[in-house]
């Protein structure tokens, strides 16, 4: 994965985790983070399969 994209995804993940930490409802927090980690895995696979 390109360095700058990887950094941006890590930054977004940290911001999302901070946002989720402030959420009061655990079910919503779990669902949001679960969607993100699934999407992140798909992004990693998609970017890894792209040939430059």
XYZ file of N, CA and C in Angstrom:
156
model
N 0.855 -1.173 0.000
C 0.000 0.000 0.000
C 0.899 1.234 0.000
N 0.567 2.230 -0.804
C 1.382 3.448 -0.818
C 1.489 4.053 0.584
N 2.663 4.565 0.883
C 2.959 5.066 2.223
C 1.950 6.118 2.681
N 1.650 7.097 1.831
C 0.748 8.162 2.249
C -0.673 7.648 2.481
N -1.137 6.690 1.679
C -2.464 6.121 1.879
C -2.504 5.338 3.182
N -1.470 4.578 3.442
C -1.399 3.815 4.682
C -1.441 4.741 5.890
N -0.696 5.831 5.835
C -0.689 6.809 6.933
C -2.073 7.431 7.128
N -2.731 7.764 6.030
C -4.061 8.371 6.113
C -5.066 7.398 6.716
N -4.974 6.128 6.333
C -5.883 5.129 6.901
C -5.626 4.937 8.393
N -4.364 4.956 8.804
C -4.051 4.834 10.218
C -4.560 6.040 11.000
N -4.391 7.230 10.441
C -4.901 8.438 11.089
C -6.418 8.384 11.228
N -7.090 7.969 10.151
C -8.545 7.858 10.195
C -8.974 6.858 11.253
N -8.274 5.733 11.319
C -8.609 4.703 12.296
C -8.475 5.236 13.722
N -7.420 5.985 13.985
C -7.252 6.565 15.324
C -8.368 7.560 15.644
N -8.747 8.376 14.663
C -9.840 9.328 14.879
C -11.159 8.596 15.108
N -11.390 7.529 14.345
C -12.619 6.762 14.494
C -12.677 6.090 15.862
N -11.558 5.539 16.304
C -11.527 4.915 17.622
C -11.757 5.944 18.720
N -11.220 7.157 18.561
C -11.473 8.229 19.519
C -12.930 8.634 19.532
N -13.532 8.726 18.355
C -14.953 9.048 18.255
C -15.794 7.962 18.921
N -15.453 6.706 18.658
C -16.201 5.583 19.220
C -16.064 5.527 20.739
N -14.921 5.941 21.252
C -14.718 5.921 22.701
C -15.705 6.839 23.416
N -16.139 7.890 22.732
C -17.093 8.830 23.325
C -18.541 8.375 23.184
N -18.777 7.342 22.402
C -20.144 6.841 22.207
C -20.605 6.121 23.463
N -21.842 6.356 23.824
C -22.366 5.735 25.043
C -22.904 4.327 24.798
N -23.399 4.083 23.620
C -24.014 2.791 23.334
C -22.961 1.810 22.812
N -22.713 0.765 23.584
C -21.681 -0.209 23.213
C -22.002 -0.945 21.913
N -23.273 -1.227 21.677
C -23.642 -1.949 20.459
C -23.311 -1.123 19.220
N -23.592 0.158 19.260
C -23.287 1.034 18.123
C -21.781 1.148 17.929
N -21.056 1.267 19.022
C -19.592 1.359 18.957
C -19.001 0.103 18.329
N -19.463 -1.044 18.783
C -18.968 -2.315 18.264
C -19.287 -2.455 16.780
N -20.494 -2.068 16.402
C -20.893 -2.183 15.000
C -20.064 -1.262 14.106
N -19.874 -0.029 14.545
C -19.096 0.935 13.773
C -17.660 0.458 13.573
N -17.014 0.048 14.642
C -15.626 -0.410 14.542
C -15.519 -1.712 13.761
N -16.507 -2.580 13.885
C -16.505 -3.828 13.130
C -16.580 -3.543 11.632
N -17.453 -2.628 11.243
C -17.544 -2.240 9.828
C -16.213 -1.669 9.347
N -15.600 -0.828 10.167
C -14.337 -0.218 9.761
C -13.255 -1.270 9.554
N -13.106 -2.210 10.500
C -12.042 -3.203 10.381
C -12.271 -4.116 9.179
N -13.534 -4.414 8.868
C -13.844 -5.202 7.676
C -13.479 -4.415 6.423
N -13.875 -3.146 6.383
C -13.556 -2.298 5.236
C -12.055 -2.128 5.090
N -11.350 -1.952 6.182
C -9.895 -1.787 6.143
C -9.233 -3.027 5.546
N -9.710 -4.191 5.926
C -9.169 -5.430 5.365
C -9.397 -5.520 3.865
N -10.589 -5.114 3.432
C -10.897 -5.117 2.004
C -10.029 -4.103 1.254
N -9.814 -2.934 1.839
C -8.948 -1.923 1.221
C -7.520 -2.449 1.087
N -7.019 -3.078 2.126
C -5.665 -3.633 2.081
C -5.534 -4.662 0.957
N -6.554 -5.528 0.817
C -6.519 -6.534 -0.245
C -6.593 -5.884 -1.624
N -7.484 -4.925 -1.777
C -7.672 -4.261 -3.086
C -6.417 -3.495 -3.506
N -5.851 -2.769 -2.593
C -4.652 -1.997 -2.916
C -3.473 -2.930 -3.165
N -3.414 -4.017 -2.427
C -2.331 -4.977 -2.622
C -2.388 -5.673 -3.974
N -3.582 -5.776 -4.548
C -3.720 -6.463 -5.827
C -3.525 -5.537 -7.014
N -3.420 -4.237 -6.776
C -3.214 -3.270 -7.862
C -1.747 -3.232 -8.208
N -1.441 -3.392 -9.492
C -0.054 -3.324 -9.942
C 0.219 -1.938 -10.488
N 1.293 -1.335 -10.038
C 1.645 0.014 -10.472
C 2.585 -0.052 -11.641
